[in-house]
XYZ file of C-alpha atoms in Angstrom:
753
model
C 125.303 66.548 101.408
C 125.413 66.322 97.750
C 125.698 69.225 95.399
C 122.409 68.051 93.892
C 120.791 68.202 97.322
C 121.977 71.632 98.424
C 120.756 73.155 95.454
C 117.602 71.950 95.758
C 117.229 73.305 99.211
C 118.761 76.421 98.390
C 116.159 76.594 95.657
C 113.392 75.832 97.985
C 114.445 78.095 100.910
C 115.212 81.306 98.778
C 111.187 82.027 97.875
C 111.698 85.497 97.210
C 112.407 86.348 93.347
C 115.493 88.029 92.457
C 115.561 91.861 93.216
C 118.095 93.758 91.994
C 117.109 96.816 93.911
C 117.764 95.434 97.103
C 121.871 94.030 96.801
C 123.657 92.194 99.204
C 126.538 93.188 101.392
C 128.688 90.921 99.093
C 127.855 93.040 96.043
C 128.327 96.296 98.006
C 131.784 95.296 99.179
C 133.746 96.656 96.198
C 131.996 99.888 96.481
C 132.405 100.309 99.944
C 136.493 99.316 99.368
C 136.910 101.649 96.450
C 135.432 104.542 98.305
C 137.518 103.482 101.755
C 140.959 103.206 99.413
C 140.264 106.655 98.323
C 139.848 108.337 101.587
C 143.191 106.727 102.901
C 144.843 107.827 99.607
C 144.336 111.575 100.997
C 146.115 110.568 103.961
C 149.346 109.530 101.953
C 152.035 112.383 102.069
C 152.456 114.690 100.977
C 149.135 116.304 101.556
C 148.043 119.659 103.152
C 144.634 118.720 103.720
C 143.120 119.856 106.702
C 142.024 117.655 109.859
C 138.413 119.002 109.944
C 137.903 117.774 106.250
C 139.250 114.440 107.046
C 137.119 114.492 109.873
C 133.907 115.488 107.719
C 134.931 112.742 105.074
C 135.393 110.054 107.595
C 131.522 110.663 108.915
C 130.260 110.957 105.454
C 132.122 107.520 104.769
C 130.992 105.786 107.842
C 127.234 107.323 107.047
C 127.241 105.825 103.368
C 128.718 102.464 105.172
C 125.797 102.450 107.684
C 123.109 103.500 105.302
C 124.428 100.562 102.842
C 124.314 98.031 105.201
C 120.999 99.498 106.627
C 119.315 98.782 103.139
C 120.611 95.652 102.473
C 118.852 94.204 105.787
C 115.628 95.641 105.527
C 112.891 93.522 104.237
C 111.624 96.592 101.456
C 113.651 99.109 99.455
C 113.523 102.629 101.610
C 114.944 105.948 100.911
C 118.054 105.129 102.432
C 119.134 103.106 99.267
C 119.096 105.766 97.133
C 120.275 108.544 99.605
C 123.504 106.582 100.494
C 124.195 106.480 96.491
C 123.520 110.090 96.458
C 125.658 110.715 99.452
C 128.684 109.374 97.625
C 128.668 112.063 95.084
C 129.334 114.811 97.735
C 131.940 112.522 99.244
C 133.559 112.375 96.033
C 133.416 116.078 95.719
C 135.251 116.669 99.310
C 137.680 113.667 98.288
C 138.465 115.696 95.234
C 139.048 118.947 97.079
C 141.021 117.242 99.891
C 143.209 115.667 96.991
C 144.083 119.115 95.293
C 141.073 119.790 93.130
C 141.622 119.746 89.255
C 144.856 117.674 89.532
C 144.020 115.507 92.017
C 142.640 112.494 89.617
C 139.628 111.342 91.610
C 137.381 112.396 88.539
C 137.160 108.390 87.508
C 135.355 107.620 90.882
C 132.444 109.826 89.714
C 131.026 106.998 87.354
C 130.877 104.671 90.201
C 127.434 106.353 91.623
C 125.708 106.059 87.952
C 127.058 102.756 87.682
C 125.962 101.520 91.257
C 122.413 103.349 90.472
C 122.149 101.552 86.956
C 122.711 98.040 88.656
C 120.563 98.678 91.709
C 118.300 101.752 91.077
C 115.363 102.953 88.762
C 116.217 105.369 85.645
C 115.224 108.193 87.365
C 117.666 108.035 89.959
C 120.463 107.087 87.613
C 119.593 110.384 85.950
C 119.487 112.422 89.095
C 122.666 111.056 90.019
C 124.249 112.410 86.565
C 122.975 115.464 87.138
C 124.235 115.755 90.723
C 127.692 114.628 89.420
C 127.631 117.481 86.857
C 126.781 119.824 89.780
C 129.754 118.491 91.953
C 131.933 119.532 88.944
C 130.551 122.189 87.810
C 129.928 124.030 91.396
C 134.003 124.509 92.236
C 134.462 125.916 88.828
C 131.992 128.499 89.523
C 132.584 129.130 93.339
C 136.252 128.599 93.486
C 137.697 128.851 90.032
C 141.316 129.519 89.681
C 144.234 127.040 89.174
C 142.473 124.456 91.707
C 139.131 124.325 89.043
C 139.882 125.956 86.068
C 137.449 126.259 83.320
C 138.753 123.525 81.486
C 136.644 121.456 83.774
C 133.323 122.097 81.422
C 134.949 119.747 79.101
C 135.384 117.352 82.150
C 131.550 118.044 82.873
C 130.367 117.097 79.493
C 132.543 113.889 79.278
C 131.411 112.616 82.348
C 127.819 113.606 81.946
C 127.862 111.833 78.514
C 129.790 108.783 79.695
C 127.476 108.520 82.810
C 124.206 108.387 80.739
C 125.844 106.047 78.114
C 127.562 103.348 80.552
C 124.222 103.756 83.170
C 121.807 103.069 80.206
C 123.915 99.921 78.760
C 124.208 98.731 82.309
C 120.820 99.316 83.001
C 119.712 97.270 80.187
C 122.184 94.485 80.978
C 120.809 94.212 84.820
C 117.330 94.374 83.592
C 117.714 91.442 81.344
C 119.799 89.782 83.566
C 117.158 90.274 86.439
C 114.727 88.761 83.924
C 116.631 85.745 83.133
C 117.398 85.022 86.737
C 113.732 85.220 87.679
C 112.913 82.880 84.940
C 116.122 80.466 85.749
C 115.086 80.610 89.606
C 111.367 79.501 88.627
C 112.459 76.784 86.237
C 114.844 75.519 89.384
C 111.751 75.849 91.566
C 109.541 73.924 89.139
C 112.263 71.228 88.757
C 112.820 70.863 92.344
C 108.913 70.626 93.161
C 108.722 68.099 90.101
C 111.573 65.994 91.767
C 110.019 66.148 95.128
C 106.188 66.228 94.385
C 106.214 63.716 91.648
C 103.217 61.167 92.250
C 105.519 58.344 91.590
C 108.887 57.676 93.031
C 112.047 59.241 92.197
C 115.459 58.473 93.469
C 119.145 59.931 92.458
C 121.870 57.485 92.731
C 125.744 57.996 92.473
C 127.815 56.050 90.517
C 128.267 53.337 93.295
C 124.494 52.860 93.355
C 123.852 54.695 96.618
C 120.757 57.184 96.899
C 122.121 60.688 97.491
C 118.507 61.959 97.313
C 115.051 60.350 97.497
C 111.579 62.028 97.358
C 108.564 61.470 99.198
C 106.644 59.286 96.867
C 109.496 56.522 96.831
C 109.630 56.882 100.724
C 105.692 56.156 100.956
C 106.371 53.051 98.742
C 108.813 51.559 100.998
C 107.346 52.957 104.039
C 109.726 55.441 105.298
C 110.396 59.093 104.594
C 112.843 59.707 101.760
C 115.768 61.261 103.316
C 116.105 58.188 105.597
C 116.881 56.431 102.529
C 119.747 58.566 101.645
C 123.375 56.603 102.032
C 121.484 53.423 101.405
C 121.991 51.266 98.210
C 118.702 50.762 96.489
C 119.106 47.215 96.355
C 118.742 47.380 100.030
C 115.064 47.691 99.698
C 114.406 44.491 97.549
C 112.606 41.512 98.455
C 114.876 38.951 100.207
C 116.433 36.549 97.301
C 115.541 39.430 94.440
C 118.423 40.745 92.807
C 116.378 42.100 90.049
C 117.166 45.693 91.381
C 120.740 45.381 91.695
C 120.876 43.954 88.373
C 118.724 47.113 86.935
C 121.004 49.534 88.353
C 124.220 47.688 87.124
C 122.734 47.623 83.584
C 121.677 51.546 83.758
C 124.977 52.428 85.068
C 126.820 50.460 81.892
C 124.355 51.876 79.582
C 124.610 55.258 77.950
C 120.983 55.225 76.734
C 117.985 54.382 78.736
C 118.240 51.319 80.505
C 114.604 49.857 79.640
C 111.745 48.956 82.202
C 112.228 46.428 84.788
C 109.625 44.812 86.889
C 110.962 44.365 90.509
C 109.484 43.823 93.804
C 110.742 45.773 96.886
C 110.119 45.067 100.566
C 108.156 47.864 102.657
C 108.469 48.460 106.333
C 105.685 46.328 106.944
C 107.011 43.003 105.349
C 105.067 43.176 102.245
C 105.841 43.208 98.622
C 105.679 46.340 96.596
C 105.731 45.340 92.560
C 107.545 48.571 90.914
C 108.684 49.329 87.643
C 111.992 50.931 87.241
C 113.533 53.138 84.384
C 116.986 54.874 84.751
C 119.368 56.906 82.685
C 122.701 58.275 83.798
C 122.791 62.199 83.677
C 126.640 63.114 82.914
C 127.488 66.604 83.840
C 131.110 66.680 82.462
C 132.777 68.807 85.237
C 134.417 68.072 88.548
C 131.994 69.904 90.595
C 128.841 68.011 89.428
C 129.457 64.334 89.321
C 127.620 62.163 87.101
C 124.442 60.852 88.777
C 121.909 57.709 87.843
C 118.069 58.914 87.709
C 115.650 56.249 88.643
C 112.338 56.651 88.266
C 110.153 54.226 90.225
C 106.071 53.303 89.808
C 104.422 51.212 92.157
C 102.430 49.067 89.762
C 100.982 46.631 92.689
C 97.608 47.554 91.885
C 97.830 47.002 88.352
C 99.627 43.783 88.978
C 97.008 42.655 91.060
C 94.400 43.553 88.054
C 96.508 41.691 85.938
C 96.721 38.678 87.885
C 92.741 38.918 88.574
C 92.429 39.223 84.952
C 94.282 36.175 84.166
C 92.454 34.262 86.794
C 89.314 35.064 85.379
C 90.537 33.725 81.989
C 90.928 30.557 83.351
C 88.656 29.939 86.360
C 84.718 30.042 86.929
C 84.062 33.332 88.164
C 81.250 31.817 90.562
C 82.726 28.901 92.051
C 86.503 29.805 91.609
C 87.213 26.451 90.171
C 88.774 25.740 86.819
C 86.894 26.765 83.840
C 86.520 24.702 80.423
C 89.229 26.525 78.954
C 91.925 25.538 81.779
C 90.154 22.050 82.041
C 91.114 21.460 78.344
C 94.538 22.704 78.799
C 95.293 20.592 81.579
C 93.465 17.513 79.916
C 95.766 17.815 76.825
C 98.852 18.276 79.349
C 97.940 15.342 80.911
C 97.415 13.453 77.776
C 100.840 14.268 76.478
C 102.176 12.858 79.863
C 100.366 9.515 79.297
C 101.574 9.299 75.708
C 104.840 9.738 76.793
C 105.101 7.836 79.998
C 101.784 5.380 79.443
C 98.184 6.027 80.629
C 97.333 6.578 84.053
C 94.679 8.419 86.045
C 90.879 9.122 84.821
C 88.413 11.605 83.751
C 85.389 12.304 85.822
C 82.473 13.873 84.879
C 79.471 14.868 86.965
C 76.038 16.307 86.468
C 73.923 17.216 89.704
C 70.490 15.285 89.930
C 67.692 17.558 90.552
C 69.639 20.757 90.438
C 67.138 22.680 87.983
C 64.468 21.964 90.801
C 66.168 24.091 92.660
C 66.538 26.879 90.415
C 62.696 26.607 89.657
C 61.508 26.576 93.288
C 64.014 28.396 95.585
C 65.381 31.033 92.405
C 68.858 30.737 90.515
C 70.478 32.962 93.818
C 69.757 29.604 95.947
C 70.884 27.450 93.119
C 74.558 29.750 92.383
C 75.128 29.215 96.246
C 74.565 25.415 96.167
C 77.246 25.417 93.131
C 79.643 27.523 95.239
C 79.209 24.608 97.953
C 79.235 21.915 95.649
C 82.546 23.382 94.361
C 83.898 23.506 97.819
C 82.776 19.885 98.451
C 84.560 18.918 95.130
C 87.800 20.252 96.260
C 88.144 18.627 99.391
C 87.086 15.367 97.994
C 90.356 15.304 95.723
C 93.959 15.771 96.131
C 95.643 19.037 95.326
C 97.444 17.730 92.368
C 94.024 16.589 90.506
C 92.183 19.288 88.516
C 88.470 20.215 89.448
C 86.500 22.314 86.936
C 82.935 24.081 86.466
C 82.426 22.774 82.636
C 79.270 24.887 82.454
C 75.424 24.992 84.140
C 75.673 22.115 86.462
C 78.473 20.063 84.996
C 81.665 19.754 86.822
C 84.778 17.734 85.652
C 87.478 16.507 87.486
C 90.975 15.130 86.382
C 92.697 12.607 88.638
C 96.312 13.029 87.440
C 97.383 9.766 89.023
C 95.961 6.027 89.818
C 94.521 3.364 88.229
C 90.593 2.196 87.701
C 89.866 0.856 91.162
C 91.375 4.289 92.650
C 89.072 6.231 90.013
C 86.167 4.091 91.366
C 86.889 5.265 94.895
C 87.315 9.014 94.061
C 84.238 9.007 92.194
C 82.202 7.136 94.697
C 83.737 9.532 97.376
C 82.120 12.581 95.433
C 78.952 10.850 95.001
C 78.828 10.426 98.923
C 80.156 13.875 100.241
C 77.414 15.399 97.540
C 74.659 13.692 99.167
C 75.828 14.013 102.711
C 76.070 17.713 102.361
C 72.847 18.109 100.317
C 70.914 16.169 103.369
C 72.188 19.292 105.344
C 70.091 21.834 103.329
C 66.683 22.542 103.387
C 63.743 22.233 100.952
C 64.182 20.760 97.599
C 68.237 21.340 98.036
C 67.828 18.082 100.018
C 67.436 16.203 96.574
C 70.503 17.016 94.968
C 72.592 14.235 94.360
C 75.449 13.451 91.576
C 75.724 11.388 88.809
C 79.491 10.459 88.037
C 80.818 9.065 84.959
C 84.348 7.806 85.121
C 86.809 6.740 82.441
C 90.438 6.032 83.006
C 93.034 7.109 80.450
C 93.567 3.519 79.907
C 90.116 2.855 78.824
C 89.989 5.560 76.556
C 93.095 4.512 74.422
C 91.505 0.785 74.789
C 88.322 2.207 73.081
C 90.296 4.870 70.674
C 87.564 7.199 71.418
C 87.821 10.844 72.917
C 87.756 10.628 76.441
C 85.528 13.531 77.367
C 83.036 11.632 75.111
C 83.526 8.622 76.788
C 82.825 9.911 80.227
C 80.031 12.110 79.159
C 78.012 9.183 77.703
C 78.958 7.023 80.758
C 77.782 9.614 83.270
C 74.536 9.045 81.287
C 74.624 5.364 82.151
C 74.806 6.481 86.058
C 71.743 9.080 85.027
C 69.667 5.920 83.182
C 70.709 3.630 86.356
C 68.926 5.619 88.802
C 71.136 8.464 89.803
C 73.017 9.024 92.545
C 75.861 6.645 91.543
C 79.081 6.211 89.601
C 79.098 4.342 86.296
C 82.840 3.214 85.363
C 83.876 2.339 82.145
C 85.235 -1.171 81.717
C 89.049 -1.255 80.473
C 89.624 -3.371 77.506
C 87.869 -3.580 73.834
C 84.808 -4.699 75.291
C 81.924 -1.792 75.816
C 79.111 -1.563 77.666
C 75.758 -1.877 75.062
C 74.592 1.324 76.358
C 77.724 3.402 75.578
C 77.984 1.296 72.160
C 75.124 2.596 71.047
C 75.534 6.096 71.898
C 78.910 6.157 70.035
C 76.680 4.354 67.140
C 74.741 7.039 67.204
C 77.076 9.740 67.157
C 78.476 8.538 64.146
C 74.868 8.071 62.530
C 74.028 11.554 63.425
C 77.482 12.974 62.233
C 77.129 10.806 58.841
C 73.522 12.305 58.383
C 74.651 15.635 58.727
C 77.469 14.905 56.078
C 75.047 12.673 53.493
C 71.693 14.775 54.144
C 69.919 12.069 55.714
C 67.547 14.437 57.828
C 64.351 14.922 56.905
C 61.597 17.508 57.966
C 57.717 16.600 58.560
C 55.170 19.336 58.997
C 52.042 18.955 61.530
C 49.162 21.009 61.098
C 48.387 23.862 63.616
C 44.721 24.707 63.463
C 43.042 28.638 64.216
C 40.210 27.198 66.924
C 38.017 30.051 65.891
C 38.192 29.737 62.203
C 39.292 25.862 61.631
C 41.450 26.917 59.069
C 45.313 25.747 59.281
C 47.351 28.344 58.344
C 50.364 26.888 60.144
C 52.314 24.134 60.898
C 55.619 22.976 63.348
C 58.618 21.559 61.377
C 59.625 18.209 63.221
C 63.074 16.733 62.387
C 63.329 12.970 61.460
C 66.696 10.749 60.608
C 66.388 8.549 57.982
C 68.159 5.506 58.859
C 70.324 3.081 56.348
C 67.318 0.779 56.073
C 64.638 3.302 55.464
C 63.147 3.752 59.037
C 62.395 7.375 60.137
C 63.682 7.918 63.467
C 61.994 10.213 65.937
C 64.155 12.856 67.612
C 63.801 11.454 71.040
C 66.249 8.598 69.917
C 68.789 10.882 69.063
C 68.604 14.579 70.033
C 70.129 14.138 73.731
C 73.256 12.395 72.118
C 73.554 15.195 69.708
C 73.441 17.533 72.380
C 75.785 15.701 74.589
C 78.178 15.636 71.539
C 77.833 18.866 70.549
C 76.211 18.371 67.265
C 73.075 20.016 68.082
C 73.879 23.797 66.975
C 74.902 21.900 63.348
C 71.597 19.863 63.385
C 69.424 22.930 64.220
C 71.371 25.077 61.528
C 70.210 22.391 58.908
C 66.507 22.358 60.350
C 66.373 26.206 60.067
C 67.926 26.196 56.740
C 65.186 23.562 55.344
C 62.431 24.996 57.187
C 62.722 28.613 55.608
C 63.177 26.917 52.273
C 60.208 25.030 52.868
C 58.272 28.203 54.343
C 59.203 30.192 51.238
C 57.780 27.337 48.665
C 54.385 27.132 50.982
C 54.025 30.594 51.213
C 54.165 31.100 47.052
C 50.498 29.487 47.384
C 49.405 30.657 51.088
C 51.019 33.940 51.836
C 49.906 34.221 55.132
C 51.468 31.061 56.086
C 53.551 30.308 59.387
C 56.066 27.823 60.173
C 56.894 26.760 63.683
C 60.583 25.814 64.312
C 62.078 23.859 67.257
C 65.704 25.147 68.810
C 67.734 23.097 71.255
C 68.583 24.695 74.211
C 72.422 23.973 73.209
C 71.882 26.262 70.015
C 70.212 29.242 71.814
C 72.703 32.165 71.178
C 75.050 29.950 69.027
C 76.283 32.765 66.644
C 76.064 30.242 63.384
C 72.335 29.352 64.209
C 71.488 32.955 64.361
C 73.440 33.675 61.199
C 71.887 30.615 59.375
C 68.589 32.432 60.307
C 69.423 35.814 58.871
C 71.242 34.584 55.897
C 68.201 31.825 54.931
C 65.665 34.527 55.668
C 67.448 36.916 53.170
C 68.296 34.358 50.612
C 65.072 32.935 50.478
C 62.985 36.353 50.645
C 60.699 35.132 53.650
C 59.352 37.730 55.926
C 60.843 37.481 59.319
C 57.723 37.327 61.349
C 56.424 34.074 59.529
C 59.364 32.199 61.253
C 58.146 31.198 64.669
C 61.029 29.936 66.930
C 59.998 27.429 69.641
C 62.235 27.609 72.638
C 61.263 24.904 75.059
C 61.082 26.101 78.605
C 63.020 23.198 80.087
C 66.060 23.949 77.516
C 65.846 27.796 78.174
C 66.143 27.425 81.679
C 70.289 26.721 81.159
C 70.820 30.557 80.773
C 67.777 32.720 80.846
C 69.520 35.703 80.265
C 71.668 34.348 77.229
C 68.131 33.012 75.619
C 66.490 36.488 76.180
C 69.478 38.068 74.450
C 69.335 35.908 71.504
C 65.512 36.378 71.466
C 65.777 40.467 71.592
C 68.317 40.082 68.374
C 66.017 38.232 66.233
C 62.895 39.861 67.454
C 64.732 43.095 66.185
C 64.782 41.043 62.967
C 61.061 40.254 62.861
C 60.980 36.628 63.773
C 58.570 35.569 66.454
C 58.815 33.056 69.635
C 56.855 30.414 71.033
C 57.279 29.141 74.597
C 57.282 25.524 73.980
C 56.039 22.812 76.518
C 54.860 25.371 78.968
C 54.125 24.024 82.494
C 56.313 20.924 82.037
C 58.971 22.330 84.051
C 59.125 23.943 87.746
C 59.765 27.713 86.327
C 57.188 28.211 84.205
C 56.233 31.812 85.894
C 59.753 32.887 86.086
C 60.102 32.230 82.256
C 56.632 33.850 81.413
C 58.336 37.282 83.340
C 61.927 36.974 81.585
C 61.619 35.418 78.407
C 60.658 37.425 75.117
C 57.694 35.238 73.421
C 54.518 35.953 71.498
C 52.613 32.214 71.972
C 52.404 29.802 74.720
C 52.266 26.673 73.838
C 50.442 24.359 76.530
C 52.367 21.245 77.374
C 50.400 18.105 76.557
C 50.190 16.610 79.768
C 47.469 19.397 80.962
C 45.589 18.874 77.468
C 45.377 15.084 76.870
C 43.168 14.280 79.484
C 41.305 18.073 79.618
C 38.193 16.669 79.184
C 37.958 14.084 81.739
C 40.286 15.535 84.720
C 38.814 19.213 86.222
C 42.459 19.549 87.941
C 43.830 19.459 84.030
C 40.963 21.984 82.968
C 41.584 24.290 85.895
C 45.105 24.538 85.076
C 44.431 25.068 81.509
C 42.152 27.896 82.038
C 44.678 29.426 84.422
C 47.534 29.298 81.693
C 45.087 30.761 79.005
C 44.037 33.601 81.382
C 47.372 34.272 82.221
C 48.765 34.513 78.440
C 45.686 36.660 77.629
C 46.257 39.057 80.469
C 49.740 39.323 78.901
C 48.643 39.900 75.305
C 49.602 36.413 74.400
C 47.967 33.556 72.506
C 47.853 30.143 73.162
C 48.354 26.957 71.479
C 47.365 23.284 73.136
C 49.199 20.472 72.053
C 47.923 16.843 72.180
C 44.634 17.441 70.846
C 43.509 14.124 70.014
C 39.906 14.005 70.178
C 36.987 15.759 69.514
C 36.173 16.201 73.063
C 39.387 17.631 73.982
C 38.845 20.383 71.031
C 35.752 21.366 72.547
C 36.977 21.936 75.921
C 39.954 23.846 74.806
C 37.593 26.203 72.335
C 35.303 26.625 75.488
C 38.483 27.771 77.610
C 39.256 30.093 74.887
C 42.655 28.544 73.646
C 43.840 30.064 70.305
C 45.094 26.985 68.138
C 44.868 23.620 68.386
C 48.025 20.795 67.684
C 47.487 17.319 67.794
C 46.596 13.728 65.947
C 42.726 15.157 65.592
C 44.122 17.919 63.316
C 47.170 16.084 61.681
C 50.033 13.784 62.272
C 53.251 14.923 61.244
C 53.939 14.302 57.385
C 55.898 15.253 54.430
C 55.373 18.562 52.769
C 53.950 17.019 49.364
C 51.308 15.265 51.398
C 50.889 18.356 53.782
C 50.231 20.467 50.652
C 47.542 18.182 49.260
C 45.905 17.721 52.508
C 45.788 21.067 54.215
C 47.108 23.803 51.653
C 44.350 25.225 49.640
C 44.946 28.588 47.607
C 43.470 31.435 49.653
C 43.862 35.381 49.701
C 46.855 36.859 51.489
C 44.138 38.431 54.034
C 42.431 35.180 55.101
C 41.547 34.936 58.715
C 43.328 32.326 60.841
C 47.109 33.095 60.158
C 49.194 32.944 63.483
C 49.224 36.699 64.068
C 49.942 38.305 67.138
């Protein structure tokens, strides 16, 4: 057992505080020996002491010893302890008598009782002993006198009385201070021992050979055995097989004079499980022989922290819902594979797939059903490719696959296998989920290098070929310089959109919106057009979806917002109550650049925010309802208002009524164009108007192209009308001349909630 371990056991075993009033036999032994030696000295010849006095002295001596032993063994201090000391005083007086009286030389022993009580007794007991000594010296002078006890003993009395008082007080002060310091040291030692043994993390004491000499319970809990059972073993013996990090840490710590630093190591517990720990060590040097140098090692279990960090690292690179790689990891793997292709030649392919009819699942069965389907599709994709291939969810219902090896026929086989498996899986489901299929665009890295176009853009556009060809199929981009006509057209349109942004070739048209009750046109919708190089105005239906696929829509919408608000400021100088509606793409909802453009433009042109009505198309908002709601809430706090466009065109109309923030409901033209001839359309229109009115919202009917339609929507209570009957989209100057007449700011008919 080590010295440190013995010291800890002694500290924890002796619970009682140091009590100087109950001395041990070890402390009593010198006093007993001194008294015994004095008794023996009386017997050394020549002496003329009577035998009876020797017997009395022996009996008193035995009584003193018995009282000493009894008081040391008793649990509490009793009257026996001071009585034994007081008995020493007549014992010394008799010894003095037996030794010849005044010349016997026993006088110095009279100091012993005072010193003893100064060490073990109270101040009162010490003073009492001093008085008894004075009486023991003075009484023979008065009672016997003569040559055996001359009057000179009075001077002896004075010397002994003063000496006993002074020495006793000094000794007692020393003992009180020693007692206090001992109690403090004992408490500190016990705290240190408890800190070691009850520390919440593992602590081990190693000798200079790396062997454990002491281990606490927390360390034992980490490795699954008791701390005492670890003693005598090397700490490295508890490492995971093949892991020498613990041994390296101990070696480094023993060689270093300062802290060894922190090491991440792995221990193996009794169940065979790996436990990740953090080790920090320091050598404690004593410099004496009795206490050798030791190594103190702190062991902290960081397994939970390691699992948490691993989980965070996993979430950074993986989709939370499906567990597949996310867009970030997909892009990293794509760049890594592109580097490989540049070094060793192009091989493999990129597959982009989009689920057909997935929106109907969300609209009809709810987002929980949609999420469950996405998880299942993720599992299908994992099983459809090799373990070396990368499968990722890129967002929504769009997935990507990097086929790391293989030519174009191999890529076509993998893509077709994916389409077939998704179709077969959906066939086992109920309801609208049965109609879910996949459209896949496949582009080999060789084809991408031949076309000198970004492979993701090529795969995305090729995927749209599959959708336009009827869905549930694969579109494969051929290798070589020849491009498919549709792909070439899309790439040309992407270039034209980028050029239009750079050269400011977009234009805005205004289509009037009339207040049905007053007949006044006090608002309009801004509609985007692209001016081609030959002067043709291209409608958004021909290029917006390409801009969305190319990621250009936020830039386009930022341009539209900036120009629309500038136009609105110009109009409101003549018609202060005028409002303008601006469409936002689903790809721009929540985009920080678009939101900041709205804020900056309103402030720069000093336009009241409530004059700007942002149209969110129902079919665009469905991609992320929560994102659309947060976006609307932030801008609503600014004062902007919102219109839910194309209401009724999607499958989740009522879901959006519940979850989206809006002020106006724009009824899809599908239910307006034939409302004067179709009772079904009129019934649907009446229902939408009733629901909007109950919710405190106003309605706008699109596709109002005939007086009969206008009359019907007026009868059904629609608030605003928009369509060719009211006016076609025209440039600002024409709009100003045809519809804008100066009127007071409080004129009726403005789009107010």
